[in-house]
mmCIF file of C-alpha atoms in Angstrom:
data_model
loop_
_atom_site.group_PDB
_atom_site.id
_atom_site.type_symbol
_atom_site.label_atom_id
_atom_site.label_comp_id
_atom_site.label_asym_id
_atom_site.label_seq_id
_atom_site.Cartn_x
_atom_site.Cartn_y
_atom_site.Cartn_z
ATOM 1 C CA MET A 3 40.750 78.714 -66.336
ATOM 2 C CA ARG A 4 42.335 75.457 -67.446
ATOM 3 C CA GLU A 5 45.905 75.278 -68.749
ATOM 4 C CA LEU A 6 47.046 72.439 -71.008
ATOM 5 C CA PHE A 7 50.672 72.025 -72.041
ATOM 6 C CA LEU A 8 53.336 69.788 -73.538
ATOM 7 C CA THR A 9 56.831 69.604 -72.015
ATOM 8 C CA ALA A 10 60.275 68.957 -73.529
ATOM 9 C CA SER A 11 63.814 69.758 -72.414
ATOM 10 C CA VAL A 12 66.359 71.458 -74.666
ATOM 11 C CA LYS A 13 70.125 71.449 -74.166
ATOM 12 C CA ASP A 14 71.760 74.854 -73.944
ATOM 13 C CA ASP A 15 73.885 74.038 -77.017
ATOM 14 C CA ASP A 16 70.686 73.386 -79.013
ATOM 15 C CA PHE A 17 68.790 76.445 -77.792
ATOM 16 C CA GLN A 18 69.527 78.755 -80.742
ATOM 17 C CA MET A 19 68.548 76.059 -83.227
ATOM 18 C CA ALA A 20 65.336 75.392 -81.302
ATOM 19 C CA CYS A 21 64.467 79.100 -81.335
ATOM 20 C CA ALA A 22 65.117 79.209 -85.088
ATOM 21 C CA VAL A 23 62.678 76.320 -85.609
ATOM 22 C CA LEU A 24 59.920 78.081 -83.692
ATOM 23 C CA GLN A 25 60.665 81.397 -85.348
ATOM 24 C CA GLY A 26 60.069 79.739 -88.706
ATOM 25 C CA LEU A 27 56.935 78.032 -87.406
ATOM 26 C CA THR A 28 55.371 81.162 -85.932
ATOM 27 C CA TRP A 29 56.802 83.835 -88.260
ATOM 28 C CA MET A 30 57.873 85.968 -85.305
ATOM 29 C CA THR A 31 60.950 86.840 -83.274
ATOM 30 C CA ALA A 32 60.940 85.551 -79.720
ATOM 31 C CA ARG A 33 59.760 87.883 -76.965
ATOM 32 C CA GLN A 34 62.261 87.743 -74.134
ATOM 33 C CA SER A 35 61.080 88.385 -70.585
ATOM 34 C CA VAL A 36 62.608 88.074 -67.118
ATOM 35 C CA HIS A 37 60.535 87.717 -63.955
ATOM 36 C CA ARG A 38 61.394 87.760 -60.295
ATOM 37 C CA ILE A 39 59.225 85.091 -58.655
ATOM 38 C CA LEU A 40 58.429 85.251 -54.928
ATOM 39 C CA PHE A 41 57.022 82.057 -53.380
ATOM 40 C CA TYR A 42 54.663 82.220 -50.408
ATOM 41 C CA HIS A 43 53.744 79.223 -48.259
ATOM 42 C CA GLY A 44 50.037 79.047 -47.468
ATOM 43 C CA GLN A 45 48.544 78.422 -44.065
ATOM 44 C CA PRO A 46 48.914 74.937 -42.529
ATOM 45 C CA GLN A 47 45.134 74.521 -42.570
ATOM 46 C CA PRO A 48 42.993 75.483 -45.592
ATOM 47 C CA ARG A 49 41.238 78.816 -45.106
ATOM 48 C CA PRO A 50 39.517 81.257 -47.459
ATOM 49 C CA LEU A 51 40.993 84.708 -47.994
ATOM 50 C CA LYS A 52 39.957 87.606 -45.799
ATOM 51 C CA ASN A 53 38.532 90.760 -47.304
ATOM 52 C CA THR A 54 41.363 93.263 -47.730
ATOM 53 C CA ARG A 55 41.789 96.473 -49.660
ATOM 54 C CA VAL A 56 43.624 94.619 -52.443
ATOM 55 C CA PHE A 57 40.604 92.436 -53.184
ATOM 56 C CA GLN A 58 37.981 95.143 -52.706
ATOM 57 C CA GLN A 59 39.716 97.626 -55.016
ATOM 58 C CA SER A 60 40.649 95.096 -57.705
ATOM 59 C CA ARG A 61 38.889 94.889 -61.042
ATOM 60 C CA TYR A 62 39.514 91.126 -60.849
ATOM 61 C CA ILE A 63 37.196 90.432 -57.901
ATOM 62 C CA PRO A 64 35.737 87.245 -59.517
ATOM 63 C CA LEU A 65 39.274 85.788 -59.727
ATOM 64 C CA TRP A 66 39.973 86.687 -56.084
ATOM 65 C CA LYS A 67 36.743 84.951 -55.076
ATOM 66 C CA GLU A 68 37.646 81.867 -57.091
ATOM 67 C CA LEU A 69 41.120 81.795 -55.488
ATOM 68 C CA SER A 70 39.542 82.122 -52.041
ATOM 69 C CA ASN A 71 37.333 79.111 -52.773
ATOM 70 C CA GLN A 72 40.364 77.051 -53.816
ATOM 71 C CA LEU A 73 42.323 78.016 -50.678
ATOM 72 C CA ALA A 74 39.354 77.016 -48.536
ATOM 73 C CA ARG A 75 39.624 73.548 -50.063
ATOM 74 C CA SER A 76 43.395 73.037 -49.690
ATOM 75 C CA SER A 77 46.489 75.031 -48.764
ATOM 76 C CA TYR A 78 48.977 75.849 -51.538
ATOM 77 C CA VAL A 79 52.262 77.541 -52.369
ATOM 78 C CA LEU A 80 51.439 80.763 -54.229
ATOM 79 C CA GLN A 81 53.644 82.821 -56.539
ATOM 80 C CA ILE A 82 53.980 86.552 -57.099
ATOM 81 C CA ALA A 83 55.686 87.435 -60.386
ATOM 82 C CA TYR A 84 57.300 90.810 -61.085
ATOM 83 C CA GLU A 85 58.754 91.627 -64.486
ATOM 84 C CA VAL A 86 62.346 92.879 -64.230
ATOM 85 C CA VAL A 87 64.910 94.171 -66.738
ATOM 86 C CA ARG A 88 68.480 92.903 -67.030
ATOM 87 C CA ASP A 89 70.176 96.285 -67.506
ATOM 88 C CA ARG A 90 68.022 98.142 -64.979
ATOM 89 C CA ASP A 91 67.453 95.767 -62.067
ATOM 90 C CA PHE A 92 70.517 93.511 -61.754
ATOM 91 C CA GLY A 93 73.786 94.469 -60.078
ATOM 92 C CA LYS A 94 72.397 97.824 -58.926
ATOM 93 C CA GLU A 95 72.312 99.335 -55.441
ATOM 94 C CA THR A 96 68.566 99.806 -55.550
ATOM 95 C CA THR A 97 66.034 98.431 -53.079
ATOM 96 C CA THR A 98 62.704 97.147 -54.367
ATOM 97 C CA GLU A 99 59.476 98.108 -52.604
ATOM 98 C CA PHE A 100 57.288 95.211 -53.726
ATOM 99 C CA ASN A 101 54.015 96.514 -52.289
ATOM 100 C CA SER A 102 54.177 99.552 -54.562
ATOM 101 C CA LEU A 103 54.841 97.500 -57.703
ATOM 102 C CA PRO A 104 52.149 95.812 -59.802
ATOM 103 C CA GLY A 105 52.641 92.053 -59.855
ATOM 104 C CA THR A 106 50.807 88.906 -60.958
ATOM 105 C CA LEU A 107 49.511 86.453 -58.371
ATOM 106 C CA ARG A 108 49.710 82.857 -59.626
ATOM 107 C CA TRP A 109 47.977 79.714 -58.355
ATOM 108 C CA THR A 110 47.996 76.277 -59.985
ATOM 109 C CA ASP A 111 46.225 73.104 -58.912
ATOM 110 C CA LEU A 112 47.465 69.523 -58.987
ATOM 111 C CA PRO A 113 47.214 68.392 -62.642
ATOM 112 C CA ASP A 114 44.712 65.775 -63.699
ATOM 113 C CA PRO A 115 45.970 62.173 -63.775
ATOM 114 C CA LEU A 116 47.650 61.365 -67.097
ATOM 115 C CA ARG A 117 45.790 58.876 -69.275
ATOM 116 C CA ASP A 118 48.212 57.750 -72.002
ATOM 117 C CA THR A 119 48.894 61.328 -73.064
ATOM 118 C CA PRO A 120 51.877 63.692 -72.820
ATOM 119 C CA VAL A 121 49.511 66.656 -72.272
ATOM 120 C CA THR A 122 49.403 68.035 -68.737
ATOM 121 C CA SER A 123 46.081 69.616 -67.766
ATOM 122 C CA ARG A 124 45.439 71.679 -64.627
ATOM 123 C CA LYS A 125 43.363 74.516 -63.243
ATOM 124 C CA LYS A 126 45.125 77.853 -62.798
ATOM 125 C CA ILE A 127 44.358 81.360 -61.650
ATOM 126 C CA GLU A 128 46.453 84.391 -62.582
ATOM 127 C CA ILE A 129 45.522 87.827 -61.220
ATOM 128 C CA PRO A 130 47.582 90.511 -62.988
ATOM 129 C CA GLU A 131 48.414 94.143 -62.263
ATOM 130 C CA GLN A 132 47.953 93.985 -58.485
ATOM 131 C CA ILE A 133 49.799 96.131 -55.927
ATOM 132 C CA ASN A 134 50.286 95.313 -52.222
ATOM 133 C CA LEU A 135 50.420 91.582 -52.967
ATOM 134 C CA PRO A 136 53.075 90.642 -50.338
ATOM 135 C CA SER A 137 51.129 92.473 -47.622
ATOM 136 C CA ALA A 138 47.865 90.851 -48.723
ATOM 137 C CA LEU A 139 49.336 87.345 -48.529
ATOM 138 C CA VAL A 140 50.950 87.958 -45.127
ATOM 139 C CA GLU A 141 47.653 89.358 -43.794
ATOM 140 C CA ASN A 142 46.059 86.083 -44.875
ATOM 141 C CA GLY A 143 48.532 83.910 -42.969
ATOM 142 C CA CYS A 144 50.969 83.161 -45.807
ATOM 143 C CA ARG A 145 54.704 83.355 -45.193
ATOM 144 C CA TYR A 146 57.562 84.109 -47.534
ATOM 145 C CA LYS A 147 59.372 80.921 -48.624
ATOM 146 C CA ASN A 148 62.008 81.748 -51.270
ATOM 147 C CA GLU A 149 62.507 83.422 -54.641
ATOM 148 C CA MET A 150 64.107 82.806 -58.023
ATOM 149 C CA ILE A 151 64.540 84.393 -61.426
ATOM 150 C CA GLN A 152 62.663 83.086 -64.487
ATOM 151 C CA GLU A 153 64.046 83.830 -67.953
ATOM 152 C CA SER A 154 61.675 83.131 -70.846
ATOM 153 C CA TYR A 155 61.528 83.307 -74.635
ATOM 154 C CA SER A 156 58.038 83.008 -76.076
ATOM 155 C CA PHE A 157 56.488 82.562 -79.519
ATOM 156 C CA ILE A 158 52.801 82.596 -80.436
ATOM 157 C CA ARG A 159 50.934 80.988 -83.308
ATOM 158 C CA GLU A 160 47.224 81.765 -83.269
ATOM 159 C CA ASN A 161 46.173 80.691 -79.750
ATOM 160 C CA VAL A 162 49.134 78.354 -79.056
ATOM 161 C CA GLU A 163 52.041 79.686 -77.008
ATOM 162 C CA PHE A 164 55.555 78.202 -77.182
ATOM 163 C CA VAL A 165 57.687 79.155 -74.159
ATOM 164 C CA PHE A 166 61.314 78.352 -73.341
ATOM 165 C CA SER A 167 62.043 78.896 -69.640
ATOM 166 C CA ARG A 168 65.074 78.651 -67.401
ATOM 167 C CA TYR A 169 65.255 79.380 -63.669
ATOM 168 C CA TYR A 170 68.090 80.859 -61.616
ATOM 169 C CA HIS A 171 68.960 80.731 -57.922
ATOM 170 C CA LEU A 172 68.909 83.818 -55.729
ATOM 171 C CA PRO A 173 70.733 83.967 -52.369
ATOM 172 C CA ASP A 174 68.910 82.328 -49.461
ATOM 173 C CA SER A 175 67.327 84.926 -47.222
ATOM 174 C CA PRO A 176 64.415 85.108 -44.742
ATOM 175 C CA THR A 177 63.041 87.951 -46.880
ATOM 176 C CA PRO A 178 63.459 88.868 -50.584
ATOM 177 C CA VAL A 179 67.035 90.012 -51.180
ATOM 178 C CA ALA A 180 67.527 93.777 -51.020
ATOM 179 C CA ASN A 181 69.636 93.970 -54.185
ATOM 180 C CA LEU A 182 69.679 91.574 -57.114
ATOM 181 C CA PRO A 183 73.144 90.263 -58.048
ATOM 182 C CA ALA A 184 74.626 90.991 -61.454
ATOM 183 C CA TRP A 185 73.119 88.847 -64.215
ATOM 184 C CA SER A 186 76.491 87.164 -64.837
ATOM 185 C CA GLU A 187 76.531 85.944 -61.216
ATOM 186 C CA LEU A 188 73.253 84.030 -61.414
ATOM 187 C CA ARG A 189 73.410 80.220 -61.225
ATOM 188 C CA PRO A 190 70.867 78.164 -63.212
ATOM 189 C CA LEU A 191 68.653 75.946 -61.066
ATOM 190 C CA ASP A 192 69.466 73.063 -63.432
ATOM 191 C CA SER A 193 73.199 72.358 -63.281
ATOM 192 C CA ALA A 194 73.053 71.125 -66.905
ATOM 193 C CA GLN A 195 71.659 74.562 -67.878
ATOM 194 C CA LYS A 196 68.857 73.009 -69.940
ATOM 195 C CA TRP A 197 65.820 74.950 -71.090
ATOM 196 C CA VAL A 198 62.260 73.714 -70.613
ATOM 197 C CA LEU A 199 59.934 74.095 -73.586
ATOM 198 C CA ASN A 200 56.214 74.249 -72.849
ATOM 199 C CA VAL A 201 53.615 74.378 -75.616
ATOM 200 C CA LYS A 202 50.522 75.874 -73.990
ATOM 201 C CA LEU A 203 46.839 76.388 -74.543
ATOM 202 C CA ASN A 204 44.463 78.104 -72.113
ATOM 203 C CA VAL A 205 40.767 77.279 -71.916
ATOM 204 C CA PRO A 206 38.896 80.054 -70.058
ATOM 205 C CA GLU A 207 35.662 78.018 -70.011
ATOM 206 C CA ASP A 208 37.166 75.083 -68.132
ATOM 207 C CA SER A 209 33.693 73.837 -67.141
ATOM 208 C CA GLN A 210 33.009 72.921 -70.779
ATOM 209 C CA PRO A 211 34.583 69.491 -71.451
ATOM 210 C CA GLU A 212 34.265 69.776 -75.236
ATOM 211 C CA LYS A 213 36.502 72.869 -75.292
ATOM 212 C CA VAL A 214 39.091 71.178 -73.072
ATOM 213 C CA LYS A 215 39.004 68.131 -75.364
ATOM 214 C CA LYS A 216 39.475 70.328 -78.432
ATOM 215 C CA ALA A 217 42.514 72.021 -76.836
ATOM 216 C CA HIS A 218 43.991 68.614 -76.011
ATOM 217 C CA GLU A 219 43.565 67.464 -79.597
ATOM 218 C CA GLU A 220 45.173 70.652 -80.881
ATOM 219 C CA LEU A 221 48.246 70.097 -78.703
ATOM 220 C CA ILE A 222 48.545 66.508 -79.907
ATOM 221 C CA GLU A 223 48.582 67.858 -83.482
ATOM 222 C CA VAL A 224 51.352 70.312 -82.559
ATOM 223 C CA LYS A 225 53.304 67.460 -80.989
ATOM 224 C CA ALA A 226 53.067 65.451 -84.208
ATOM 225 C CA GLU A 227 54.221 68.523 -86.134
ATOM 226 C CA LEU A 228 57.336 68.933 -83.957
ATOM 227 C CA ASP A 229 58.101 65.331 -82.987
ATOM 228 C CA LYS A 230 61.253 65.194 -85.130
ATOM 229 C CA VAL A 231 62.703 68.227 -83.346
ATOM 230 C CA PHE A 232 61.513 68.017 -79.727
ATOM 231 C CA ASP A 233 61.060 65.005 -77.467
ATOM 232 C CA PHE A 234 57.831 65.772 -75.616
ATOM 233 C CA LYS A 235 57.417 63.558 -72.560
ATOM 234 C CA ALA A 236 54.661 62.771 -70.106
ATOM 235 C CA ILE A 237 55.573 64.371 -66.771
ATOM 236 C CA ASP A 238 54.579 62.906 -63.407
ATOM 237 C CA ARG A 239 51.868 65.238 -62.140
ATOM 238 C CA ARG A 240 53.436 65.272 -58.668
ATOM 239 C CA THR A 241 56.220 67.391 -60.196
ATOM 240 C CA PHE A 242 53.698 70.244 -60.439
ATOM 241 C CA ASP A 243 52.016 69.692 -57.052
ATOM 242 C CA THR A 244 51.886 72.985 -55.108
ATOM 243 C CA ARG A 245 49.608 71.729 -52.338
ATOM 244 C CA ILE A 246 50.767 71.912 -48.736
ATOM 245 C CA ALA A 247 50.235 68.796 -46.639
ATOM 246 C CA PRO A 248 48.271 69.543 -43.460
ATOM 247 C CA PRO A 249 50.093 69.024 -40.144
ATOM 248 C CA PRO A 250 49.637 65.564 -38.595
ATOM 249 C CA ALA A 251 46.736 65.278 -36.217
ATOM 250 C CA MET A 252 47.747 65.092 -32.565
ATOM 251 C CA PRO A 253 46.615 61.852 -30.850
ATOM 252 C CA VAL A 254 43.902 62.342 -28.284
ATOM 253 C CA ARG A 255 44.957 61.202 -24.826
ATOM 254 C CA ALA A 256 42.547 59.083 -22.917
#
């Protein structure tokens, strides 16, 4: 799958107004969601995935195979996303058993080079509704890196998705924290507390250039429609680079 998106930042003071604009544009109330994102560092050297029970029992085997092919080409930081609820999961003395919860495994490639366009384009793989994801990644040589909370408000118009996102720190720990702090104690990753607006289109048939081109043109039309409200900017593709540099080669002694 190929993901194309526009990016703009929105000040916290302007957030309600921005939501009102998109509510009028899409004729819908925003869907709020909160996710706990676990980041796993891939192996130092690229390697395909091993066969494990998670892959063999999944109804998304083609996506697992595609991910394995990508990891054989280069090593990446992967994400596991779990949906959480403010009132239920924060500030409670409850321990989460991640392997028993269904989560979404996310992988994104380095975006294509920008060519005089504000549209970012990259390959992505998302494998939803999977259990035992942390164990599967560890069995394949990945190691836990860190975690954060993602808060999102999304609107949809036909096949275009408009998503406001903001990320929050969680305490540093060698493993995912046992108990989430109260929501009021979370610190935004951005000290200015800005929101990031992404206007997204997905192209499942990413091997068909004409469909990717059509999605690009559609996003440019949306940009023109919203230019007076949002300042969409071209983003350096290295900002979205999740690849892991291989370790330096050791010099051979004579």
